[in-house]
mmCIF file of C-alpha atoms in Angstrom:
data_model
loop_
_atom_site.group_PDB
_atom_site.id
_atom_site.type_symbol
_atom_site.label_atom_id
_atom_site.label_comp_id
_atom_site.label_asym_id
_atom_site.label_seq_id
_atom_site.Cartn_x
_atom_site.Cartn_y
_atom_site.Cartn_z
ATOM 1 C CA UNK H 1 0.191 0.439 -0.661
ATOM 2 C CA UNK H 2 2.550 2.305 0.590
ATOM 3 C CA UNK H 3 3.571 1.743 -3.256
ATOM 4 C CA UNK H 4 0.487 2.496 -4.030
ATOM 5 C CA UNK H 5 0.806 6.092 -2.376
ATOM 6 C CA UNK H 6 4.051 6.532 -3.379
ATOM 7 C CA UNK H 7 2.890 6.305 -6.717
ATOM 8 C CA UNK H 8 -0.591 8.650 -6.429
ATOM 9 C CA UNK H 9 2.925 10.876 -4.885
ATOM 10 C CA UNK H 10 5.165 11.232 -7.524
ATOM 11 C CA UNK H 11 2.397 11.516 -10.366
ATOM 12 C CA UNK H 12 1.737 14.725 -8.608
ATOM 13 C CA UNK H 13 5.538 14.934 -8.722
ATOM 14 C CA UNK H 14 5.481 17.752 -11.956
ATOM 15 C CA UNK H 15 2.413 20.339 -11.579
ATOM 16 C CA UNK H 16 2.948 24.004 -12.474
ATOM 17 C CA UNK H 17 1.461 27.357 -13.976
ATOM 18 C CA UNK H 18 2.722 30.436 -14.718
ATOM 19 C CA UNK H 19 1.557 33.495 -12.380
ATOM 20 C CA UNK H 20 3.811 35.769 -10.860
ATOM 21 C CA UNK H 21 3.756 38.220 -7.541
ATOM 22 C CA UNK H 22 4.078 42.231 -7.374
ATOM 23 C CA UNK H 23 7.329 43.647 -6.653
ATOM 24 C CA UNK H 24 9.242 46.269 -6.332
ATOM 25 C CA UNK H 25 11.654 46.291 -9.274
ATOM 26 C CA UNK H 26 16.088 46.021 -8.660
ATOM 27 C CA UNK H 27 18.549 44.332 -10.231
ATOM 28 C CA UNK H 28 18.940 41.085 -7.595
ATOM 29 C CA UNK H 29 15.257 41.445 -7.594
ATOM 30 C CA UNK H 30 15.162 41.078 -11.368
ATOM 31 C CA UNK H 31 16.892 38.122 -11.112
ATOM 32 C CA UNK H 32 14.926 35.828 -8.389
ATOM 33 C CA UNK H 33 11.442 37.028 -10.150
ATOM 34 C CA UNK H 34 13.312 35.177 -13.350
ATOM 35 C CA UNK H 35 14.431 32.687 -11.598
ATOM 36 C CA UNK H 36 11.355 31.214 -10.192
ATOM 37 C CA UNK H 37 9.469 32.363 -12.938
ATOM 38 C CA UNK H 38 11.941 29.388 -14.408
ATOM 39 C CA UNK H 39 11.297 26.627 -12.017
ATOM 40 C CA UNK H 40 8.120 27.054 -12.391
ATOM 41 C CA UNK H 41 7.731 26.542 -15.912
ATOM 42 C CA UNK H 42 10.459 23.567 -15.820
ATOM 43 C CA UNK H 43 7.855 22.030 -13.455
ATOM 44 C CA UNK H 44 4.898 22.827 -16.113
ATOM 45 C CA UNK H 45 6.994 21.450 -18.969
ATOM 46 C CA UNK H 46 7.309 17.939 -16.222
ATOM 47 C CA UNK H 47 3.666 18.164 -16.190
ATOM 48 C CA UNK H 48 2.763 17.697 -19.453
ATOM 49 C CA UNK H 49 5.320 15.392 -19.920
ATOM 50 C CA UNK H 50 3.706 13.309 -17.498
ATOM 51 C CA UNK H 51 -0.132 13.823 -19.014
ATOM 52 C CA UNK H 52 1.691 12.830 -22.863
ATOM 53 C CA UNK H 53 3.084 9.872 -20.163
ATOM 54 C CA UNK H 54 7.043 11.098 -21.731
ATOM 55 C CA UNK H 55 8.665 9.716 -17.733
ATOM 56 C CA UNK H 56 11.897 10.896 -19.709
ATOM 57 C CA UNK H 57 10.751 14.345 -19.804
ATOM 58 C CA UNK H 58 9.171 14.309 -16.693
ATOM 59 C CA UNK H 59 12.567 13.205 -14.985
ATOM 60 C CA UNK H 60 14.460 15.512 -16.793
ATOM 61 C CA UNK H 61 15.450 18.103 -15.325
ATOM 62 C CA UNK H 62 15.883 16.618 -11.928
ATOM 63 C CA UNK H 63 19.436 16.928 -10.347
ATOM 64 C CA UNK H 64 21.024 14.126 -9.802
ATOM 65 C CA UNK H 65 20.793 13.006 -6.037
ATOM 66 C CA UNK H 66 17.238 14.050 -6.439
ATOM 67 C CA UNK H 67 15.023 12.986 -3.696
ATOM 68 C CA UNK H 68 11.220 11.625 -3.891
ATOM 69 C CA UNK H 69 9.828 11.659 -0.122
ATOM 70 C CA UNK H 70 6.095 11.117 -1.599
ATOM 71 C CA UNK H 71 2.518 12.259 0.348
ATOM 72 C CA UNK H 72 3.978 10.003 3.610
ATOM 73 C CA UNK H 73 7.735 10.136 3.773
ATOM 74 C CA UNK H 74 7.991 6.365 4.865
ATOM 75 C CA UNK H 75 9.257 5.368 1.069
ATOM 76 C CA UNK H 76 12.381 8.615 0.050
ATOM 77 C CA UNK H 77 13.218 7.536 -2.890
ATOM 78 C CA UNK H 78 16.779 8.441 -4.545
ATOM 79 C CA UNK H 79 17.727 6.238 -7.229
ATOM 80 C CA UNK H 80 16.228 7.328 -10.853
ATOM 81 C CA UNK H 81 15.787 4.163 -12.291
ATOM 82 C CA UNK H 82 13.708 2.665 -9.763
ATOM 83 C CA UNK H 83 11.659 5.947 -9.005
ATOM 84 C CA UNK H 84 11.181 5.560 -12.925
ATOM 85 C CA UNK H 85 10.263 1.820 -12.942
ATOM 86 C CA UNK H 86 7.948 2.184 -10.417
ATOM 87 C CA UNK H 87 6.384 5.745 -11.808
ATOM 88 C CA UNK H 88 5.898 4.240 -15.349
ATOM 89 C CA UNK H 89 4.062 0.544 -13.656
ATOM 90 C CA UNK H 90 2.029 3.838 -12.626
ATOM 91 C CA UNK H 91 1.058 4.858 -15.320
ATOM 92 C CA UNK H 92 -0.028 1.693 -16.624
ATOM 93 C CA UNK H 93 -1.638 1.023 -14.147
ATOM 94 C CA UNK H 94 -3.718 4.529 -14.317
ATOM 95 C CA UNK H 95 -2.760 5.060 -18.329
ATOM 96 C CA UNK H 96 -5.791 7.832 -18.462
ATOM 97 C CA UNK H 97 -3.458 9.606 -15.047
ATOM 98 C CA UNK H 98 -3.904 13.737 -16.124
ATOM 99 C CA UNK H 99 -3.473 16.654 -14.249
ATOM 100 C CA UNK H 100 -6.025 19.854 -14.460
ATOM 101 C CA UNK H 101 -6.795 22.481 -13.383
ATOM 102 C CA UNK H 102 -2.837 23.936 -12.011
ATOM 103 C CA UNK H 103 -1.985 26.580 -10.285
ATOM 104 C CA UNK H 104 1.285 27.139 -8.772
ATOM 105 C CA UNK H 105 3.468 29.922 -6.654
ATOM 106 C CA UNK H 106 7.368 29.837 -6.033
ATOM 107 C CA UNK H 107 9.860 31.628 -3.607
ATOM 108 C CA UNK H 108 12.905 31.135 -3.682
ATOM 109 C CA UNK H 109 13.634 27.748 -4.357
ATOM 110 C CA UNK H 110 10.021 26.276 -3.397
ATOM 111 C CA UNK H 111 7.704 25.932 -5.562
ATOM 112 C CA UNK H 112 4.006 24.791 -4.590
ATOM 113 C CA UNK H 113 2.170 23.821 -7.272
ATOM 114 C CA UNK H 114 -1.667 22.808 -6.950
ATOM 115 C CA UNK H 115 -4.023 20.545 -9.286
ATOM 116 C CA UNK H 116 -6.590 18.135 -9.970
ATOM 117 C CA UNK H 117 -5.089 14.470 -10.310
ATOM 118 C CA UNK H 118 -7.943 11.938 -11.910
ATOM 119 C CA UNK H 119 -7.219 7.926 -13.929
ATOM 120 C CA UNK H 120 -9.211 5.029 -13.821
ATOM 121 C CA UNK H 121 -7.617 1.779 -12.483
ATOM 122 C CA UNK H 122 -7.190 -0.609 -15.031
ATOM 123 C CA UNK H 123 -4.212 -2.787 -14.753
ATOM 124 C CA UNK H 124 -3.204 -4.666 -11.689
ATOM 125 C CA UNK H 125 -0.597 -2.092 -9.538
ATOM 126 C CA UNK H 126 2.067 -3.200 -6.529
ATOM 127 C CA UNK H 127 -0.778 -7.058 -6.171
ATOM 128 C CA UNK H 128 -3.831 -5.333 -6.253
ATOM 129 C CA UNK H 129 -5.945 -5.904 -8.931
ATOM 130 C CA UNK H 130 -7.799 -3.946 -10.999
ATOM 131 C CA UNK H 131 -11.229 -2.990 -10.797
ATOM 132 C CA UNK H 132 -11.976 0.277 -13.985
ATOM 133 C CA UNK H 133 -12.752 2.534 -10.754
ATOM 134 C CA UNK H 134 -11.702 6.834 -10.942
ATOM 135 C CA UNK H 135 -10.435 8.837 -8.723
ATOM 136 C CA UNK H 136 -10.238 12.352 -8.412
ATOM 137 C CA UNK H 137 -7.985 14.404 -6.000
ATOM 138 C CA UNK H 138 -6.882 17.240 -5.074
ATOM 139 C CA UNK H 139 -2.893 17.447 -3.975
ATOM 140 C CA UNK H 140 -0.461 20.253 -3.445
ATOM 141 C CA UNK H 141 3.082 19.480 -4.493
ATOM 142 C CA UNK H 142 5.940 21.101 -2.677
ATOM 143 C CA UNK H 143 9.281 20.975 -5.223
ATOM 144 C CA UNK H 144 12.707 22.133 -4.560
ATOM 145 C CA UNK H 145 14.931 23.353 -7.003
ATOM 146 C CA UNK H 146 19.015 24.323 -6.950
ATOM 147 C CA UNK H 147 21.013 27.211 -8.441
ATOM 148 C CA UNK H 148 21.077 25.222 -11.627
ATOM 149 C CA UNK H 149 16.683 25.192 -11.604
ATOM 150 C CA UNK H 150 17.296 21.361 -11.306
ATOM 151 C CA UNK H 151 14.105 19.671 -9.122
ATOM 152 C CA UNK H 152 16.228 18.519 -5.900
ATOM 153 C CA UNK H 153 13.597 16.810 -3.988
ATOM 154 C CA UNK H 154 9.879 16.888 -4.199
ATOM 155 C CA UNK H 155 6.495 16.351 -1.742
ATOM 156 C CA UNK H 156 3.295 15.420 -2.139
ATOM 157 C CA UNK H 157 0.071 17.038 0.206
ATOM 158 C CA UNK H 158 -2.612 14.934 -0.904
ATOM 159 C CA UNK H 159 -5.377 12.642 1.615
ATOM 160 C CA UNK H 160 -4.833 9.396 0.337
ATOM 161 C CA UNK H 161 -7.966 8.272 1.981
ATOM 162 C CA UNK H 162 -9.742 10.413 -0.762
ATOM 163 C CA UNK H 163 -7.428 7.847 -3.107
ATOM 164 C CA UNK H 164 -8.535 4.513 -1.436
ATOM 165 C CA UNK H 165 -12.158 5.243 -1.123
ATOM 166 C CA UNK H 166 -12.759 6.544 -4.716
ATOM 167 C CA UNK H 167 -11.191 2.949 -5.766
ATOM 168 C CA UNK H 168 -12.425 0.770 -3.104
ATOM 169 C CA UNK H 169 -9.055 -0.262 -2.054
ATOM 170 C CA UNK H 170 -9.088 -0.915 2.026
ATOM 171 C CA UNK H 171 -6.434 1.897 3.690
ATOM 172 C CA UNK H 172 -3.491 0.332 4.871
ATOM 173 C CA UNK H 173 -3.267 -0.036 9.056
ATOM 174 C CA UNK H 174 -1.071 2.470 10.774
ATOM 175 C CA UNK H 175 1.808 1.308 12.319
ATOM 176 C CA UNK H 176 2.689 2.621 16.102
#
């Protein structure tokens, strides 16, 4: 069950759209604003790659040592090959996966993206039998970027109970 949460979190990994806050123009601020806008566009390109199922394009702007925290932080992953494989398995199980209604905000080296993710459970995943049930969840993703504009980490914030309930999958039991 942790891996399905992880897969869903990764699905929420990439989302962004343009927008800017008011600021007092200075050379330093202009440079910071340009960098934040570029980071938001990088996240948007990754989301579009996920919407088109292009795994390599989705991860092309990740820095060496990229860390995926997922939605629970219990399955931290740093191996890009394993991450891509897990994401491909998730996309195979939910071939209609898409992100919509995306909005991004940035501050310094952090981009937060809000959006709605949906899909239908079409193929068995992580030992769970597919049931053709759809899901639609709101998600917030938090990305960090390095000075080169590469994604260094991702966290997903969503309500897993909603995802599992919509798919008629019992929630995994919490460990004490």
